[in-house]
Every structure is written in structure tokens, then in C-alpha cells.
Coordinates of C-alpha atoms in Angstrom, one line a residue:
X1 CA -169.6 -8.6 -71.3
X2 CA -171.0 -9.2 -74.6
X3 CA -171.7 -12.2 -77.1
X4 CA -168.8 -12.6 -79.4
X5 CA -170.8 -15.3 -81.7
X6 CA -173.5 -18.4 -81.6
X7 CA -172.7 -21.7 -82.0
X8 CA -175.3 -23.9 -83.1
X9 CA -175.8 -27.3 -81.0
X10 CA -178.3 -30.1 -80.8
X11 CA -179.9 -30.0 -77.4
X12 CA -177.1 -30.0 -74.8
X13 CA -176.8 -31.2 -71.2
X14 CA -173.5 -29.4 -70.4
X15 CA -170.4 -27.0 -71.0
X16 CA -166.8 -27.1 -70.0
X17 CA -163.7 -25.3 -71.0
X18 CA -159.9 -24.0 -69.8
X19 CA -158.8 -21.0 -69.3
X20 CA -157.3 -19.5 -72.8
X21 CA -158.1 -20.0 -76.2
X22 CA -158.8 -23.9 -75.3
X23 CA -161.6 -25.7 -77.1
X24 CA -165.0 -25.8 -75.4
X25 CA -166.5 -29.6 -75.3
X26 CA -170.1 -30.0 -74.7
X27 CA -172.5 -33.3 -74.5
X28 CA -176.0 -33.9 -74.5
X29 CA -179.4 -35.7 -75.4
X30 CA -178.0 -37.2 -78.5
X31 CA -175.4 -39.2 -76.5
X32 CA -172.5 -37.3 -78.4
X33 CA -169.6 -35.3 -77.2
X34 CA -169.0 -32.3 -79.4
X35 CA -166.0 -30.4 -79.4
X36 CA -165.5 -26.6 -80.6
X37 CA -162.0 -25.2 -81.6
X38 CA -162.3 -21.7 -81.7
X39 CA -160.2 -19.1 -83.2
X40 CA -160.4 -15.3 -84.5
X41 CA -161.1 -16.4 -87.8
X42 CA -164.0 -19.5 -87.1
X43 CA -165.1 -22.3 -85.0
X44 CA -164.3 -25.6 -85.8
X45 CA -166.4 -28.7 -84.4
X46 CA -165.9 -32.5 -84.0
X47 CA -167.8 -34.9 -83.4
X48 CA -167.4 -37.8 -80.8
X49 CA -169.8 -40.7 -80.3
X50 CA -170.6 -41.3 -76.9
X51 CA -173.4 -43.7 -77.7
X52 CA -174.2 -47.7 -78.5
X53 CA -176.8 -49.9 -78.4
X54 CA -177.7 -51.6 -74.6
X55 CA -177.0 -55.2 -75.5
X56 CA -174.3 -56.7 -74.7
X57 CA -173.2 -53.2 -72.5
X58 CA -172.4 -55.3 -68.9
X59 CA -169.3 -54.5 -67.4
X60 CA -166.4 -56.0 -69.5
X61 CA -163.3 -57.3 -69.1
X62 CA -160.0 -54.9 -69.1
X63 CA -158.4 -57.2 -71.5
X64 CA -161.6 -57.0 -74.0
X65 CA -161.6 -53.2 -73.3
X66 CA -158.5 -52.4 -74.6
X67 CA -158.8 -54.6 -77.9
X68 CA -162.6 -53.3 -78.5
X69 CA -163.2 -48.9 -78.5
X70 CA -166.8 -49.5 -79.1
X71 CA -167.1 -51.5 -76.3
X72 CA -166.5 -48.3 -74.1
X73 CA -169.2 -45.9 -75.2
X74 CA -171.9 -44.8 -73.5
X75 CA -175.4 -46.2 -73.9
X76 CA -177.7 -43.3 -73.0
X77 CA -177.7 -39.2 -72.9
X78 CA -174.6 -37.7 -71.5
X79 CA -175.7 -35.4 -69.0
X80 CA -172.2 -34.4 -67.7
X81 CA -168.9 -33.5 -68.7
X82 CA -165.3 -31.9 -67.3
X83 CA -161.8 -31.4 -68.4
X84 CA -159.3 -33.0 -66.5
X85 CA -156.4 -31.7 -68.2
X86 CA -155.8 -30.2 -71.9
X87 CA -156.7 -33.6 -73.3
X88 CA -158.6 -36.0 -71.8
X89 CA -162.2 -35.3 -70.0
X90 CA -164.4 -37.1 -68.3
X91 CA -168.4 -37.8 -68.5
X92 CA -171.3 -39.3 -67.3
X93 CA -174.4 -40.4 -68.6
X94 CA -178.1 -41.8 -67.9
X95 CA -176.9 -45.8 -68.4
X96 CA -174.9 -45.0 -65.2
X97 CA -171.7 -45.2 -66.5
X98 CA -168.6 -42.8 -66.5
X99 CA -165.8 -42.5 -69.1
X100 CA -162.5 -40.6 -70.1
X101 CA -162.3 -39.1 -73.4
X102 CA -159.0 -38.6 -74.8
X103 CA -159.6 -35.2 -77.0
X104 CA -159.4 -34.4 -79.6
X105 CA -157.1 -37.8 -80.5
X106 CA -159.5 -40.9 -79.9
X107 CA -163.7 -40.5 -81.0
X108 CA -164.3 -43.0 -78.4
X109 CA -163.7 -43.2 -75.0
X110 CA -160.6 -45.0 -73.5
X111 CA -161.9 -45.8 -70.2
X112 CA -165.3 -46.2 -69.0
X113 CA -167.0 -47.5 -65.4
X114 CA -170.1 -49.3 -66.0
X115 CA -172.9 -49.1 -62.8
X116 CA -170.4 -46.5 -61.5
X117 CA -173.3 -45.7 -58.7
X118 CA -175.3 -49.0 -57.7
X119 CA -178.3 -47.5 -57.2
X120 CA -180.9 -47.6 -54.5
X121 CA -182.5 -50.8 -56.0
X122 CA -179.5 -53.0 -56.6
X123 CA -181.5 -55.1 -59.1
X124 CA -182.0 -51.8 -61.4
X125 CA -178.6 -49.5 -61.3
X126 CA -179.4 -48.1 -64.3
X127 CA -181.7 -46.1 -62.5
X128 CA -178.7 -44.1 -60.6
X129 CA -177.9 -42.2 -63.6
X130 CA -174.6 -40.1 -63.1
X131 CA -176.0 -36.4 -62.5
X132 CA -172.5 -34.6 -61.8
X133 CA -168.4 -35.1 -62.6
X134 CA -166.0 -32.9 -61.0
X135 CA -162.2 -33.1 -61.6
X136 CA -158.6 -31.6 -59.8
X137 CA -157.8 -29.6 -62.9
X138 CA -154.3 -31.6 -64.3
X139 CA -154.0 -34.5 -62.1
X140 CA -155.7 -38.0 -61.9
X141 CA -158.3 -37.1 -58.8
X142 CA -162.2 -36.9 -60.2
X143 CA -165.5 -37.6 -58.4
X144 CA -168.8 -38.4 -59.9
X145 CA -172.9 -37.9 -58.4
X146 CA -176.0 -39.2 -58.9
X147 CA -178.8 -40.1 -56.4
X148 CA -177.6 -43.1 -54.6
X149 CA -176.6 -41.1 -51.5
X150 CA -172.9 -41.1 -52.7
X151 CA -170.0 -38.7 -54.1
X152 CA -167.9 -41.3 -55.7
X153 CA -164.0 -40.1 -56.1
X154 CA -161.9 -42.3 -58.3
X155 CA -158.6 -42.3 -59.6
X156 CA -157.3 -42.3 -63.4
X157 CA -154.7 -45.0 -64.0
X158 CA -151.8 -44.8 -66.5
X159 CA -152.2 -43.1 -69.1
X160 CA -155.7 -42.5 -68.5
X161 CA -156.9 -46.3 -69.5
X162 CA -158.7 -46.9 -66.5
X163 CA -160.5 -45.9 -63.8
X164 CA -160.4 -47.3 -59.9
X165 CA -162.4 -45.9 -57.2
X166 CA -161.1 -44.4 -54.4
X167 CA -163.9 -44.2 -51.3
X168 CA -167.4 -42.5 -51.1
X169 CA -168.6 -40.3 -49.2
X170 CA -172.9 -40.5 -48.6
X171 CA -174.9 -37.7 -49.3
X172 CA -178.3 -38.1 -49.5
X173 CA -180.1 -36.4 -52.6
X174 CA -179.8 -35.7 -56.4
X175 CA -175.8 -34.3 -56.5
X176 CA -176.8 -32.0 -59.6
X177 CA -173.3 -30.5 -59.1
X178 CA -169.9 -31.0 -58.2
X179 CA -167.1 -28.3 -58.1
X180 CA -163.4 -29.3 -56.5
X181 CA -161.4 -26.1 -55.0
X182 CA -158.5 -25.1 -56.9
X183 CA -156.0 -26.7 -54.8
X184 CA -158.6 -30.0 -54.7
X185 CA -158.3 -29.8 -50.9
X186 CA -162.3 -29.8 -51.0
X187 CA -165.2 -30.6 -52.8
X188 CA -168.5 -28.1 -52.9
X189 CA -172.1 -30.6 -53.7
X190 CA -175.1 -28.8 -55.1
X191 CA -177.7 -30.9 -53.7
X192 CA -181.4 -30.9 -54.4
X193 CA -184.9 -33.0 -54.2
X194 CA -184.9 -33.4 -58.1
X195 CA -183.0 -34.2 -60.5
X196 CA -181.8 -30.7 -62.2
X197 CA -183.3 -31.7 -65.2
X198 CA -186.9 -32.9 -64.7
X199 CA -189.0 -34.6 -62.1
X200 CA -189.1 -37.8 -62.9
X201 CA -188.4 -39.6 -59.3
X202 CA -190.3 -39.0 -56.7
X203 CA -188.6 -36.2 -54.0
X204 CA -186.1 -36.5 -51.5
X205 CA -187.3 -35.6 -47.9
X206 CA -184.0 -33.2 -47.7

């Protein structure tokens, strides 16, 4: 094994890639999805915004979703991200909310869960950030963690313009990963006391 080449990146949360010469998508502090195209000859990057102001970022309506991109983007860092297929992925992020990307076509999400964990303190979900995304490589089945004592698994719709969960299953703890088997016939949680990226809440007795 050897390094083939360095990619320069602002601070970044997470990696994810197919197998083959398929781009590799990353996200991080900067609330932006960035996606490399590589080749023998260079790397090409885009750009995807992943990030909006907090007002007016309550959940909206499906109807106001479709008619509004903008509307969809996260409002914090995105801490995780996964390929569901060769183009869309899905992410999470410290406002609590998942979304779908549809890559490289659309620079804003087309489907995004708002609260998607509702937090020990049901007057702050924010606070449940989403830690973890997992996805059954080519089909519609992903599952998202954070530290409300759930794994969340939800279901794409049509075309990948919505999101609908499924059931929950509790676990108590930060889920700082999430990784399905190949023939998604079970899930694997890396579960810890702290968050995987800092100590900011106090510890889980686990």
C-alpha cells in the first residue's frame, strides 16, 4: 500500500466511496459536501452546499420542499456521510437533521428529515445531533445515530424525494458508527461514552 496522491480539504468529518474508479465525497465543519472525481490524469472537485442560516429551518411542508432547494440544506457541520447507490448519498449533521444528496446532478439536497432524533430533552432536539448514517449499498434501506438511545432506519421514497422512517431500535450511548452487512441482513453499532469527536456532553454510564 502506498499514497498515490494528496487531496487538499478544509477540515473534514468523513469519507465514503464505491468500489472502482467512483468519486470519493467527503463533508465536514464547513457544512459543505465536497465531491472528488478522480482519474489517471487529475482530480476534479465540486462543491455542494450543505449549509443555511437557522431561521426559518422548522420542519416544512412536502409541498414547500419540492418548490424551494434551499429550504432542504443543512443548518450546521455535517458530520456524516454514505453512498447509497452511484448517485445519491445520504448525511447527517449537528442541527439534527438528515438529507439525500443527489450527486453530482443537484448542489442541494432533495430530501431532508428535520429533528430526525428527538433528543433526550424534547424541548432542545437540536441537541441529538446525528453522529452516524449507514446505508444497504443500491437499495432504499439507511439508518441514522446519534445519542438519543436510538438507531433510526428509514426508507427512501420515489425517486429519492423523501424520507419515512421505518422503526427504531434503543441503544443507549453515542452511535459514533454504523456499518450494514453486505446483504443488509444486519447492522454492526460502534458505541461509546463520547461523542467520537470531542467531549462536550457529559458521559454515558455504559
Amino acid at each position: 500500500m502506498a499514497i498515490m496522491d494528496t487531496i487538499s480539504a478544509p477540515d473534514l468529518a468523513a469519507v465514503d466511496c464505491l468500489k472502482g474508479n467512483k468519486p470519493i465525497t467527503a463533508c465536514g465543519r464547513d457544512s459543505n459536501i465536497i465531491v472528488w472525481k478522480l482519474d489517471k490524469n487529475d482530480n476534479v472537485s465540486a462543491t455542494y452546499s450543505g449549509r443555511r442560516d437557522q431561521q426559518n429551518s422548522n420542519n416544512i411542508s412536502s409541498k414547500k420542499v419540492q418548490n424551494s432547494p434551499t429550504s432542504l440544506i443543512h443548518c450546521a457541520a455535517i458530520d456524516c456521510i454514505r453512498y447509497i447507490d452511484d448517485q445519491h448519498a445520504i448525511s447527517g449533521a449537528c442541527d439534527n437533521s438528515l438529507a439525500v444528496w443527489k450527486l453530482p446532478k443537484s448542489r442541494y439536497p432533495v430530501a431532508t428529515v428535520r429533528n430526525a432524533h428527538d433528543g433526550r430533552d424534547s424541548s432542545k432536539p437540536s441537541e441529538s445531533w446525528i453522529t452516524s448514517v449507514a446505508s444497504v449499498r443500491r437499495s432504499d434501506l439507511v439508518a441514522s445515530g446519534s445519542h438519543d438511545g436510538f438507531v433510526k432506519f428509514w426508507k427512501c421514497g420515489d425517486d429519492f424525494r423523501s424520507i419515512n422512517l421505518l422503526f427504531s431500535v434503543p441503544v443507549d450511548g453515542f452511535i459514533n458508527g454504523l456499518e450494514f452487512s453486505s446483504k443488509g441482513n444486519f447492522i454492526v453499532a460502534a458505541v461509546g461514552k463520547q461523542q467520537r469527536l470531542g467531549r462536550w456532553i457529559p458521559s454515558f454510564k455504559n
